[in-house]
Amino acid sequence: EAGVAQSPRYKIIEKRQSVAFWCNPISGHATLYWYQQILGQGPKLLIQFQNNGVVDDSQLPKDRFSAERLKGVDSTLKIQPAKLEDSAVYLCASSLGQGAQDEQFFGPGTRLTVL
Amino acid sequence: AQSVSQHNHHVILSEAASLELGCNYSYGGTVNLFWYVQYPGQHLQLLLKYFSGDPLVKGIKGFEAEFIKSKFSFNLRKPSVQWSDTAEYFCAVRHSGNTGKLIFGQGTTLQVKP
């Protein structure tokens, strides 16, 4: 079974530039998550989708971050404009559903460096 | 605010030593508890989980964890570590009935010397 795919794996940009990350979840997984992991910290949830609807975006900095999952499969996370403090690994995860027994499977992440 | 605290940031052990990594959470309700592991160059993967029942849970590769409700703790243990256990370990909590959101601790880097 193919895992969660993410691209690019690495990205270096200047502050105030924009950047987009892509995630392809495991086939059949209805729930998709984007986490931000700053160096030395654990992952922090940015946004959660159930199919193509947003379940939780309470910790998404909406003035600069946006995400979509238009067809309920792939998802894109965008940052515009980027700040130095956005340097982090952005992890995508997916699960069959939102139930307690639904394990979250993580992708390899995209490492973003903002200069 | 709800939080998860891992006491050890960096642990160095020799092979065959015993391991215990501490994890405490701050939430009074019913929780689901997890330990994830990230081996060098690999994805985060689930090591073990607790939902209900026996508070001593066993995971992959000889790891186990004990849920102590009165102490809000879920410590990870392994009797004898191997060099291949070198990795970063994350404790995570999900509030039962929640939408699936995981709250992670800051992680513990384990280095096992051969």
mmCIF file of C-alpha atoms in Angstrom:
data_model
loop_
_atom_site.group_PDB
_atom_site.id
_atom_site.type_symbol
_atom_site.label_atom_id
_atom_site.label_comp_id
_atom_site.label_asym_id
_atom_site.label_seq_id
_atom_site.Cartn_x
_atom_site.Cartn_y
_atom_site.Cartn_z
ATOM 1 C CA GLU A 1 0.000 0.000 0.000
ATOM 2 C CA ALA A 2 1.387 3.384 -1.004
ATOM 3 C CA GLY A 3 1.910 5.813 1.828
ATOM 4 C CA VAL A 4 1.216 9.519 2.118
ATOM 5 C CA ALA A 5 3.115 11.406 -0.578
ATOM 6 C CA GLN A 6 4.360 14.956 -0.209
ATOM 7 C CA SER A 7 6.244 17.322 -2.474
ATOM 8 C CA PRO A 8 8.568 19.048 -2.609
ATOM 9 C CA ARG A 9 10.764 17.464 0.052
ATOM 10 C CA TYR A 10 12.805 20.627 0.537
ATOM 11 C CA LYS A 11 12.180 24.286 -0.229
ATOM 12 C CA ILE A 12 14.254 27.389 0.386
ATOM 13 C CA ILE A 13 12.679 30.807 -0.158
ATOM 14 C CA GLU A 14 13.241 34.427 0.783
ATOM 15 C CA LYS A 15 10.934 36.068 3.304
ATOM 16 C CA ARG A 16 7.846 37.656 1.781
ATOM 17 C CA GLN A 17 7.832 35.100 -1.068
ATOM 18 C CA SER A 18 5.046 32.585 -1.456
ATOM 19 C CA VAL A 19 5.278 28.800 -1.380
ATOM 20 C CA ALA A 20 2.953 25.839 -1.839
ATOM 21 C CA PHE A 21 3.125 22.278 -0.603
ATOM 22 C CA TRP A 22 1.259 19.303 -2.011
ATOM 23 C CA CYS A 23 -0.026 16.183 -0.304
ATOM 24 C CA ASN A 24 -1.547 13.003 -1.701
ATOM 25 C CA PRO A 25 -3.084 10.900 1.089
ATOM 26 C CA ILE A 26 -3.459 7.153 1.217
ATOM 27 C CA SER A 27 -6.183 6.015 -1.156
ATOM 28 C CA GLY A 28 -9.573 5.903 0.529
ATOM 29 C CA HIS A 29 -8.597 8.049 3.503
ATOM 30 C CA ALA A 30 -11.275 10.630 4.137
ATOM 31 C CA THR A 31 -9.423 12.643 6.760
ATOM 32 C CA LEU A 32 -6.355 14.702 5.958
ATOM 33 C CA TYR A 33 -4.208 16.727 8.354
ATOM 34 C CA TRP A 34 -1.487 19.336 7.939
ATOM 35 C CA TYR A 35 0.944 19.708 10.831
ATOM 36 C CA GLN A 36 3.770 22.203 11.343
ATOM 37 C CA GLN A 37 6.870 20.946 13.149
ATOM 38 C CA ILE A 38 9.328 23.623 14.202
ATOM 39 C CA LEU A 39 12.828 22.430 15.075
ATOM 40 C CA GLY A 40 12.949 21.085 18.624
ATOM 41 C CA GLN A 41 9.162 20.879 18.947
ATOM 42 C CA GLY A 42 6.498 18.309 18.288
ATOM 43 C CA PRO A 43 4.104 18.590 15.354
ATOM 44 C CA LYS A 44 1.281 21.098 15.738
ATOM 45 C CA LEU A 45 -1.978 20.736 13.832
ATOM 46 C CA LEU A 46 -2.630 23.529 11.346
ATOM 47 C CA ILE A 47 -5.740 22.250 9.593
ATOM 48 C CA GLN A 48 -7.861 19.113 9.336
ATOM 49 C CA PHE A 49 -10.121 18.124 6.451
ATOM 50 C CA GLN A 50 -12.886 15.571 6.368
ATOM 51 C CA ASN A 51 -13.312 14.864 2.667
ATOM 52 C CA ASN A 52 -13.270 18.384 1.201
ATOM 53 C CA GLY A 53 -14.629 20.156 4.265
ATOM 54 C CA VAL A 54 -12.597 21.859 6.992
ATOM 55 C CA VAL A 55 -13.035 20.298 10.442
ATOM 56 C CA ASP A 56 -10.498 22.311 12.425
ATOM 57 C CA ASP A 57 -8.394 25.279 11.337
ATOM 58 C CA SER A 58 -8.201 26.994 14.710
ATOM 59 C CA GLN A 59 -4.388 27.123 14.685
ATOM 60 C CA LEU A 60 -3.939 28.118 11.053
ATOM 61 C CA PRO A 61 -2.568 31.683 10.691
ATOM 62 C CA LYS A 62 -5.224 32.646 8.206
ATOM 63 C CA ASP A 63 -3.663 35.984 7.315
ATOM 64 C CA ARG A 64 -0.889 34.144 5.479
ATOM 65 C CA PHE A 65 -1.697 30.429 5.364
ATOM 66 C CA SER A 66 -4.372 28.783 3.245
ATOM 67 C CA ALA A 67 -5.212 25.212 2.406
ATOM 68 C CA GLU A 68 -7.631 23.423 0.174
ATOM 69 C CA ARG A 69 -8.763 19.929 -0.663
ATOM 70 C CA LEU A 70 -11.096 20.598 -3.516
ATOM 71 C CA LYS A 71 -11.957 17.079 -4.642
ATOM 72 C CA GLY A 72 -11.547 15.436 -1.264
ATOM 73 C CA VAL A 73 -8.303 13.736 -2.229
ATOM 74 C CA ASP A 74 -5.110 15.786 -2.778
ATOM 75 C CA SER A 75 -4.470 18.862 -0.707
ATOM 76 C CA THR A 76 -2.377 21.991 -1.073
ATOM 77 C CA LEU A 77 -1.050 24.194 1.717
ATOM 78 C CA LYS A 78 0.082 27.701 0.778
ATOM 79 C CA ILE A 79 1.998 30.384 2.616
ATOM 80 C CA GLN A 80 1.849 33.944 1.297
ATOM 81 C CA PRO A 81 3.875 35.907 2.279
ATOM 82 C CA ALA A 82 6.341 33.750 4.187
ATOM 83 C CA LYS A 83 8.047 34.925 7.382
ATOM 84 C CA LEU A 84 11.274 33.735 8.967
ATOM 85 C CA GLU A 85 9.328 31.981 11.721
ATOM 86 C CA ASP A 86 7.595 29.782 9.127
ATOM 87 C CA SER A 87 10.797 27.771 8.758
ATOM 88 C CA ALA A 88 9.700 24.277 9.755
ATOM 89 C CA VAL A 89 8.823 20.822 8.489
ATOM 90 C CA TYR A 90 5.273 20.624 7.160
ATOM 91 C CA LEU A 91 3.791 17.186 7.663
ATOM 92 C CA CYS A 92 0.748 15.787 5.964
ATOM 93 C CA ALA A 93 -1.114 12.880 7.534
ATOM 94 C CA SER A 94 -4.211 10.933 6.603
ATOM 95 C CA SER A 95 -6.597 8.510 8.256
ATOM 96 C CA LEU A 96 -9.640 6.514 7.222
ATOM 97 C CA GLY A 97 -11.854 8.684 9.377
ATOM 98 C CA GLN A 98 -11.942 10.737 12.534
ATOM 99 C CA GLY A 99 -12.769 7.894 14.864
ATOM 100 C CA ALA A 100 -10.677 7.012 17.888
ATOM 101 C CA GLN A 101 -9.468 3.816 16.200
ATOM 102 C CA ASP A 102 -8.386 5.550 12.993
ATOM 103 C CA GLU A 103 -4.610 5.642 12.891
ATOM 104 C CA GLN A 104 -2.954 8.666 11.347
ATOM 105 C CA PHE A 105 -0.296 7.856 8.752
ATOM 106 C CA PHE A 106 2.333 10.516 8.142
ATOM 107 C CA GLY A 107 4.133 11.557 5.004
ATOM 108 C CA PRO A 108 7.862 12.369 4.811
ATOM 109 C CA GLY A 109 7.270 16.081 5.223
ATOM 110 C CA THR A 110 8.443 19.189 3.396
ATOM 111 C CA ARG A 111 11.318 21.053 5.024
ATOM 112 C CA LEU A 112 10.874 24.798 4.464
ATOM 113 C CA THR A 113 13.682 27.256 5.074
ATOM 114 C CA VAL A 114 12.815 30.961 4.938
ATOM 115 C CA LEU A 115 15.833 33.260 4.568
ATOM 116 C CA ALA B 1 -4.321 25.101 27.506
ATOM 117 C CA GLN B 2 -4.019 21.403 26.877
ATOM 118 C CA SER B 3 -0.421 20.278 26.640
ATOM 119 C CA VAL B 4 1.875 17.283 26.576
ATOM 120 C CA SER B 5 5.217 17.335 28.339
ATOM 121 C CA GLN B 6 8.126 15.000 27.711
ATOM 122 C CA HIS B 7 10.690 15.215 30.470
ATOM 123 C CA ASN B 8 13.774 14.121 28.606
ATOM 124 C CA HIS B 9 14.919 15.992 25.521
ATOM 125 C CA HIS B 10 17.992 13.927 24.765
ATOM 126 C CA VAL B 11 18.820 10.501 26.150
ATOM 127 C CA ILE B 12 22.017 8.568 25.522
ATOM 128 C CA LEU B 13 22.168 4.869 26.426
ATOM 129 C CA SER B 14 24.414 1.931 25.754
ATOM 130 C CA GLU B 15 23.012 -1.160 24.070
ATOM 131 C CA ALA B 16 21.165 -3.500 26.452
ATOM 132 C CA ALA B 17 20.384 -0.687 28.879
ATOM 133 C CA SER B 18 16.793 -0.205 29.969
ATOM 134 C CA LEU B 19 14.785 2.738 28.698
ATOM 135 C CA GLU B 20 12.049 4.818 30.231
ATOM 136 C CA LEU B 21 10.812 8.016 28.605
ATOM 137 C CA GLY B 22 8.425 10.179 30.570
ATOM 138 C CA CYS B 23 5.240 11.737 29.218
ATOM 139 C CA ASN B 24 2.652 13.792 31.122
ATOM 140 C CA TYR B 25 -0.427 15.499 29.777
ATOM 141 C CA SER B 26 -2.740 18.148 31.097
ATOM 142 C CA TYR B 27 -6.364 17.213 30.505
ATOM 143 C CA GLY B 28 -8.878 15.900 32.974
ATOM 144 C CA GLY B 29 -11.209 14.127 30.606
ATOM 145 C CA THR B 30 -10.987 10.840 28.764
ATOM 146 C CA VAL B 31 -8.003 10.632 26.465
ATOM 147 C CA ASN B 32 -6.435 8.402 23.871
ATOM 148 C CA LEU B 33 -2.646 8.175 24.207
ATOM 149 C CA PHE B 34 0.031 7.458 21.636
ATOM 150 C CA TRP B 35 3.745 7.086 21.191
ATOM 151 C CA TYR B 36 5.172 7.791 17.756
ATOM 152 C CA VAL B 37 8.721 7.147 16.589
ATOM 153 C CA GLN B 38 10.744 8.753 13.827
ATOM 154 C CA TYR B 39 13.829 6.827 12.772
ATOM 155 C CA PRO B 40 16.550 8.826 10.989
ATOM 156 C CA GLY B 41 15.380 9.720 7.495
ATOM 157 C CA GLN B 42 11.999 8.059 7.919
ATOM 158 C CA HIS B 43 8.398 9.077 8.506
ATOM 159 C CA LEU B 44 6.696 9.391 11.839
ATOM 160 C CA GLN B 45 5.128 6.030 12.635
ATOM 161 C CA LEU B 46 2.943 4.707 15.394
ATOM 162 C CA LEU B 47 4.755 2.741 18.086
ATOM 163 C CA LEU B 48 1.818 1.988 20.369
ATOM 164 C CA LYS B 49 -1.513 3.367 21.555
ATOM 165 C CA TYR B 50 -3.884 3.283 24.492
ATOM 166 C CA PHE B 51 -7.649 3.719 24.246
ATOM 167 C CA SER B 52 -9.116 1.816 27.174
ATOM 168 C CA GLY B 53 -8.791 -1.350 29.211
ATOM 169 C CA ASP B 54 -5.463 -2.726 30.417
ATOM 170 C CA PRO B 55 -3.295 0.309 31.208
ATOM 171 C CA LEU B 56 -0.167 -1.578 30.181
ATOM 172 C CA VAL B 57 0.021 -1.615 26.408
ATOM 173 C CA LYS B 58 2.543 -3.351 24.208
ATOM 174 C CA GLY B 59 3.732 -2.028 20.893
ATOM 175 C CA ILE B 60 6.110 -2.970 18.155
ATOM 176 C CA LYS B 61 9.777 -3.853 18.640
ATOM 177 C CA GLY B 62 9.458 -4.720 22.327
ATOM 178 C CA PHE B 63 8.214 -1.336 23.496
ATOM 179 C CA GLU B 64 5.502 -0.954 26.114
ATOM 180 C CA ALA B 65 3.848 1.936 27.895
ATOM 181 C CA GLU B 66 1.844 2.284 31.075
ATOM 182 C CA PHE B 67 -1.081 4.653 31.499
ATOM 183 C CA ILE B 68 -1.372 5.965 35.062
ATOM 184 C CA LYS B 69 -4.533 8.038 35.160
ATOM 185 C CA SER B 70 -3.901 9.503 38.618
ATOM 186 C CA LYS B 71 -0.567 10.854 37.455
ATOM 187 C CA PHE B 72 -1.699 11.914 33.969
ATOM 188 C CA SER B 73 1.258 9.927 32.656
ATOM 189 C CA PHE B 74 1.987 7.531 29.802
ATOM 190 C CA ASN B 75 5.629 6.528 30.091
ATOM 191 C CA LEU B 76 7.363 4.498 27.409
ATOM 192 C CA ARG B 77 9.616 1.600 28.387
ATOM 193 C CA LYS B 78 11.867 -0.999 26.849
ATOM 194 C CA PRO B 79 13.861 -3.472 28.953
ATOM 195 C CA SER B 80 16.871 -3.662 26.635
ATOM 196 C CA VAL B 81 17.536 -1.133 23.883
ATOM 197 C CA GLN B 82 19.333 -1.817 20.625
ATOM 198 C CA TRP B 83 21.379 0.455 18.415
ATOM 199 C CA SER B 84 18.488 0.375 15.915
ATOM 200 C CA ASP B 85 16.247 2.094 18.496
ATOM 201 C CA THR B 86 18.139 5.335 17.875
ATOM 202 C CA ALA B 87 15.351 7.719 16.883
ATOM 203 C CA GLU B 88 13.149 10.570 18.024
ATOM 204 C CA TYR B 89 10.149 9.616 20.142
ATOM 205 C CA PHE B 90 6.964 11.647 20.462
ATOM 206 C CA CYS B 91 4.157 11.261 22.950
ATOM 207 C CA ALA B 92 0.730 12.437 21.745
ATOM 208 C CA VAL B 93 -2.724 12.829 23.233
ATOM 209 C CA ARG B 94 -6.141 12.963 21.668
ATOM 210 C CA HIS B 95 -9.220 13.849 23.638
ATOM 211 C CA SER B 96 -11.720 11.036 23.391
ATOM 212 C CA GLY B 97 -14.593 12.089 21.209
ATOM 213 C CA ASN B 98 -12.452 14.732 19.561
ATOM 214 C CA THR B 99 -12.211 15.022 15.806
ATOM 215 C CA GLY B 100 -8.870 13.258 15.635
ATOM 216 C CA LYS B 101 -6.558 16.163 16.470
ATOM 217 C CA LEU B 102 -3.345 14.978 18.101
ATOM 218 C CA ILE B 103 -1.435 17.134 20.569
ATOM 219 C CA PHE B 104 2.239 16.205 20.581
ATOM 220 C CA GLY B 105 4.975 16.592 23.134
ATOM 221 C CA GLN B 106 8.236 18.203 22.102
ATOM 222 C CA GLY B 107 9.948 14.879 21.498
ATOM 223 C CA THR B 108 12.871 12.956 22.986
ATOM 224 C CA THR B 109 15.938 12.113 20.963
ATOM 225 C CA LEU B 110 17.310 8.706 21.910
ATOM 226 C CA GLN B 111 20.856 7.820 20.969
ATOM 227 C CA VAL B 112 21.936 4.245 21.579
ATOM 228 C CA LYS B 113 25.647 3.592 21.552
ATOM 229 C CA PRO B 114 26.735 0.189 20.197
#
